[in-house]
């Protein structure tokens, strides 16, 4: 029996995709394999130019005997936030779960989150978030991403400020009350609805046993594009909610953690450039032995930094994303 005495708490599981035909089958299969019932599945195709929509429709038609309502929505290419809003508006469940097409939720993902809700009677729970495990893959970049996310989750407490997009669920009425997912948001729609829910008096709880497997982020360019996108969206979050975080109705500040894993990485590029400049200047000027000592130490740091080249590029992508975010703010675009 679930909190409130309702034996049949329907959960709507939603996923959005664009040009992801190779991931549709595995993702949707993991959703119908959830051990929790009752559920419905809502898949949104965001204007794909490949066979994503067809794969979704074929999957729906091939699973008619599973007694699970599977809905497929086709739309123009409006973006992830708009796609999530379409799914939310079509959902019938008391709870609306979100994941990503490149994820494979474990069979107990939903049931673990529902159990966490049943146990928590002290909070006005508006959302529950699980844990995303990034596969390590075969590249240096994919291993960096996997281990960074793992360390971030190890530091999480029970009450958090982010219901992550790949592994969370929301009370539908609470989500609708804050306006849902704004179609204007460029990225970080999960962070922004999370902060709005906290502002409205809700809480978000973390359940570490609600696991979702994420495919490895193998390519360097893909990794850098996503980190640039994170930083670009973070600029909007900081502009709207401040550097420190967001206040709940009681006045307590809940710090947002959207790019907390990059707080140290962002310093690498300026430090590297300063060190490189000092080395270059020292080779030309050569004023005295003290300068050579400083230059020698700096050169050692620069050479060490070169062994961390993915982190240097990561830092550069964060700075570039921040500049794009500033331009978005100036020109009032992408949700500003």
XYZ file of C-alpha atoms in Angstrom:
336
model
C 0.000 0.000 0.000
C 1.364 3.410 -0.920
C 1.202 6.534 1.178
C -2.309 7.889 1.231
C -3.772 4.384 1.201
C -3.831 4.087 -2.578
C -3.008 0.611 -3.860
C -3.038 1.714 -7.495
C -0.789 4.751 -7.805
C -0.281 5.119 -11.547
C 3.175 6.229 -12.665
C 3.627 7.733 -16.124
C 7.127 7.035 -17.468
C 8.188 9.493 -20.160
C 11.116 9.642 -22.553
C 11.965 12.035 -25.386
C 14.275 11.444 -28.318
C 15.614 12.999 -31.485
C 17.559 10.978 -34.062
C 18.102 8.089 -31.660
C 16.792 5.105 -33.624
C 19.565 2.820 -32.360
C 18.581 3.336 -28.724
C 14.792 3.116 -28.903
C 14.424 -0.650 -28.536
C 16.679 -1.067 -25.497
C 15.361 1.989 -23.678
C 11.674 1.180 -24.127
C 12.297 -2.480 -23.305
C 13.808 -1.448 -19.978
C 10.728 0.668 -19.261
C 8.184 -2.095 -19.820
C 10.408 -4.373 -17.695
C 9.809 -2.276 -14.573
C 8.596 -4.438 -11.690
C 6.220 -1.701 -10.518
C 2.583 -1.605 -11.623
C 0.544 0.197 -12.781
C 2.576 2.217 -15.271
C 2.036 3.893 -18.595
C 4.774 4.834 -21.046
C 4.820 8.022 -23.104
C 7.486 8.344 -25.806
C 7.982 11.644 -27.630
C 9.803 11.940 -30.934
C 11.229 15.453 -31.209
C 11.221 15.905 -34.985
C 13.712 13.153 -35.823
C 15.044 12.861 -39.354
C 15.956 9.182 -38.953
C 13.774 6.208 -38.041
C 13.217 7.081 -34.374
C 9.471 7.689 -34.682
C 8.967 4.538 -36.731
C 10.917 2.495 -34.171
C 8.734 3.889 -31.382
C 5.526 3.060 -33.239
C 6.732 -0.433 -34.097
C 7.664 -1.058 -30.472
C 4.249 0.104 -29.297
C 2.440 -2.126 -31.786
C 4.564 -5.163 -30.909
C 3.856 -4.912 -27.165
C 0.066 -4.772 -27.154
C -0.111 -7.944 -25.050
C 1.826 -6.450 -22.114
C -1.206 -4.665 -20.651
C 0.803 -1.446 -20.494
C -0.499 1.644 -22.234
C 2.233 2.909 -24.573
C 1.655 6.288 -26.210
C 3.830 7.757 -28.949
C 3.791 11.476 -29.704
C 5.400 12.953 -32.801
C 6.266 16.642 -32.810
C 8.281 19.264 -34.621
C 11.901 19.647 -33.430
C 11.093 21.807 -30.399
C 13.770 20.655 -27.961
C 13.939 18.401 -24.917
C 12.128 20.724 -22.517
C 9.206 21.147 -24.923
C 9.124 17.383 -25.451
C 8.996 16.732 -21.726
C 6.126 19.212 -21.447
C 4.175 17.412 -24.187
C 4.610 14.160 -22.284
C 3.592 15.797 -19.001
C 0.399 17.178 -20.527
C -0.478 13.705 -21.829
C 0.302 11.896 -18.575
C -2.444 10.374 -16.446
C -0.315 9.233 -13.524
C -0.125 10.746 -10.076
C 3.621 10.589 -10.592
C 5.485 11.415 -13.811
C 8.907 9.835 -14.275
C 11.467 11.120 -16.761
C 14.468 9.429 -18.298
C 16.578 9.767 -21.443
C 16.651 7.632 -24.553
C 20.314 6.688 -23.966
C 19.447 5.251 -20.543
C 18.448 1.772 -19.358
C 16.613 1.981 -16.014
C 17.036 -1.064 -13.773
C 13.831 -3.101 -13.248
C 13.314 -1.735 -9.716
C 13.887 1.925 -10.630
C 10.270 3.029 -10.148
C 9.513 0.695 -7.234
C 12.604 1.900 -5.343
C 11.508 5.519 -5.698
C 7.948 4.701 -4.649
C 9.283 2.883 -1.584
C 11.375 5.925 -0.687
C 8.256 8.067 -0.893
C 6.299 5.656 1.308
C 9.015 5.828 3.983
C 9.252 9.624 4.003
C 6.436 11.160 6.028
C 8.203 14.318 7.214
C 8.587 16.198 3.944
C 6.308 17.658 1.297
C 7.881 15.464 -1.357
C 7.533 16.931 -4.841
C 10.133 14.767 -6.569
C 12.295 11.714 -6.048
C 15.550 11.154 -7.876
C 17.616 8.025 -8.317
C 21.200 7.363 -9.306
C 22.581 7.390 -12.845
C 25.527 5.101 -13.541
C 27.536 6.040 -16.621
C 29.150 3.066 -18.326
C 32.943 3.478 -18.401
C 33.265 2.643 -22.074
C 36.599 2.265 -23.839
C 37.948 5.803 -24.097
C 39.740 8.119 -21.726
C 36.906 10.630 -21.955
C 34.182 8.089 -21.180
C 36.107 6.919 -18.118
C 36.520 10.510 -16.908
C 32.798 11.114 -17.283
C 31.841 7.877 -15.527
C 34.122 8.436 -12.544
C 33.192 12.110 -12.201
C 29.491 11.246 -11.976
C 30.226 8.427 -9.528
C 32.101 10.797 -7.192
C 29.284 13.324 -7.412
C 26.686 10.760 -6.327
C 28.868 9.558 -3.453
C 28.581 13.046 -1.929
C 24.796 13.271 -2.207
C 22.621 13.545 0.866
C 18.981 12.572 1.296
C 17.619 16.034 0.498
C 18.922 17.405 -2.794
C 18.232 20.314 -5.147
C 18.347 18.442 -8.446
C 16.001 15.772 -9.754
C 18.240 14.573 -12.575
C 16.716 14.167 -16.023
C 17.748 10.522 -16.566
C 16.436 9.091 -13.301
C 13.672 11.053 -11.546
C 9.952 11.287 -10.996
C 7.704 14.179 -9.995
C 4.267 14.571 -8.486
C 2.281 15.597 -11.536
C 0.140 18.188 -9.761
C 3.196 19.831 -8.187
C 4.924 19.973 -11.557
C 1.882 21.450 -13.282
C 1.462 24.004 -10.480
C 4.846 25.569 -11.284
C 4.120 25.586 -15.016
C 5.865 22.366 -15.964
C 8.794 22.390 -18.371
C 9.239 25.730 -20.110
C 9.661 25.135 -23.877
C 11.964 28.187 -24.037
C 14.590 26.542 -21.856
C 17.644 25.625 -23.896
C 18.945 23.024 -21.461
C 18.886 22.179 -17.729
C 15.116 21.827 -17.653
C 15.510 19.323 -14.807
C 17.480 21.796 -12.691
C 15.043 24.633 -13.226
C 11.880 22.700 -12.386
C 13.701 21.325 -9.338
C 14.510 24.809 -8.056
C 10.991 26.040 -8.761
C 9.552 23.105 -6.820
C 11.786 23.940 -3.857
C 10.774 27.608 -4.055
C 7.144 26.534 -3.887
C 7.738 24.546 -0.704
C 8.405 21.087 -2.089
C 11.359 18.847 -1.366
C 13.384 16.444 -3.486
C 14.671 13.226 -1.964
C 17.483 11.034 -3.259
C 17.112 7.257 -3.383
C 20.463 5.593 -4.121
C 18.950 2.190 -4.962
C 16.852 3.556 -7.853
C 19.431 2.886 -10.546
C 19.565 3.935 -14.181
C 22.337 2.805 -16.522
C 23.553 5.435 -18.993
C 25.436 4.544 -22.166
C 29.076 5.599 -22.224
C 29.917 9.071 -23.519
C 32.648 7.850 -25.838
C 33.447 10.781 -28.135
C 35.550 13.769 -27.083
C 33.566 16.220 -29.220
C 30.259 14.939 -27.809
C 31.616 15.289 -24.278
C 32.823 18.846 -24.918
C 29.555 19.882 -26.576
C 27.584 18.648 -23.580
C 29.853 20.389 -21.068
C 29.579 23.613 -23.082
C 25.805 23.214 -23.045
C 25.877 22.677 -19.272
C 27.838 25.876 -18.699
C 25.608 27.834 -21.056
C 22.512 26.753 -19.163
C 24.203 27.287 -15.798
C 24.577 30.971 -16.649
C 20.801 31.215 -16.937
C 20.280 29.313 -13.685
C 22.641 31.616 -11.780
C 21.034 34.685 -13.330
C 17.556 33.539 -12.284
C 18.259 31.939 -8.925
C 21.547 33.499 -7.785
C 24.997 32.058 -7.099
C 24.146 30.584 -3.705
C 21.003 28.682 -4.627
C 17.306 29.045 -3.976
C 15.276 29.892 -0.872
C 12.393 27.713 0.202
C 9.353 29.290 1.921
C 10.988 28.882 5.349
C 13.937 31.013 4.248
C 16.517 28.222 4.074
C 18.901 28.369 1.112
C 19.243 25.198 -0.956
C 22.417 25.340 -3.038
C 22.065 24.206 -6.636
C 24.604 21.662 -7.873
C 24.083 21.574 -11.625
C 27.784 21.895 -12.546
C 29.371 21.344 -9.133
C 31.555 18.623 -10.677
C 33.223 21.330 -12.810
C 34.085 23.822 -10.049
C 37.762 22.808 -10.059
C 38.012 21.993 -13.748
C 36.954 25.502 -14.787
C 40.160 26.899 -13.217
C 42.485 24.747 -15.324
C 42.357 26.783 -18.535
C 43.302 30.161 -17.001
C 46.013 28.532 -14.859
C 47.385 26.726 -17.904
C 47.393 29.920 -19.999
C 49.108 31.917 -17.241
C 51.740 29.222 -16.825
C 52.342 28.945 -20.555
C 52.667 32.734 -20.831
C 55.197 32.855 -17.996
C 57.277 30.127 -19.633
C 57.247 31.908 -22.969
C 58.130 35.243 -21.378
C 60.907 33.699 -19.306
C 62.597 32.226 -22.365
C 62.698 35.651 -23.989
C 63.348 38.066 -21.120
C 65.633 36.057 -18.785
C 65.960 38.881 -16.215
C 67.483 36.976 -13.277
C 67.856 33.520 -11.643
C 64.737 34.004 -9.542
C 62.702 34.371 -12.695
C 64.223 31.183 -14.064
C 63.245 29.364 -10.883
C 59.657 30.511 -11.178
C 59.663 29.713 -14.882
C 61.040 26.234 -14.225
C 58.305 25.431 -11.731
C 55.706 26.843 -14.098
C 57.083 24.746 -16.956
C 56.748 21.623 -14.811
C 53.111 22.530 -14.146
C 52.438 23.170 -17.836
C 53.969 19.837 -18.840
C 51.904 18.111 -16.153
C 48.804 19.877 -17.458
C 49.443 18.515 -20.933
C 48.945 15.017 -19.519
C 45.491 16.233 -18.442
C 44.533 17.521 -21.880
C 40.909 16.284 -21.719
C 40.469 18.342 -18.553
C 42.033 21.405 -20.219
C 39.606 21.062 -23.132
C 36.783 20.492 -20.655
C 37.732 23.743 -18.934
C 37.812 25.553 -22.290
C 34.351 24.246 -23.175
C 33.004 25.567 -19.857
C 34.401 29.027 -20.534
C 33.006 28.997 -24.058
C 29.612 27.903 -22.755
C 29.695 30.699 -20.188
C 30.360 33.243 -22.933
C 27.437 31.877 -24.947
C 25.282 32.096 -21.823
C 26.260 35.747 -21.400
C 25.286 36.409 -25.023
C 21.955 34.656 -24.436
C 21.307 36.965 -21.481
C 22.228 40.090 -23.447
C 20.004 39.190 -26.383
C 17.196 37.705 -24.232
C 17.131 34.292 -25.847
C 17.008 30.632 -24.805
C 14.852 31.204 -21.748
C 16.392 34.448 -20.437
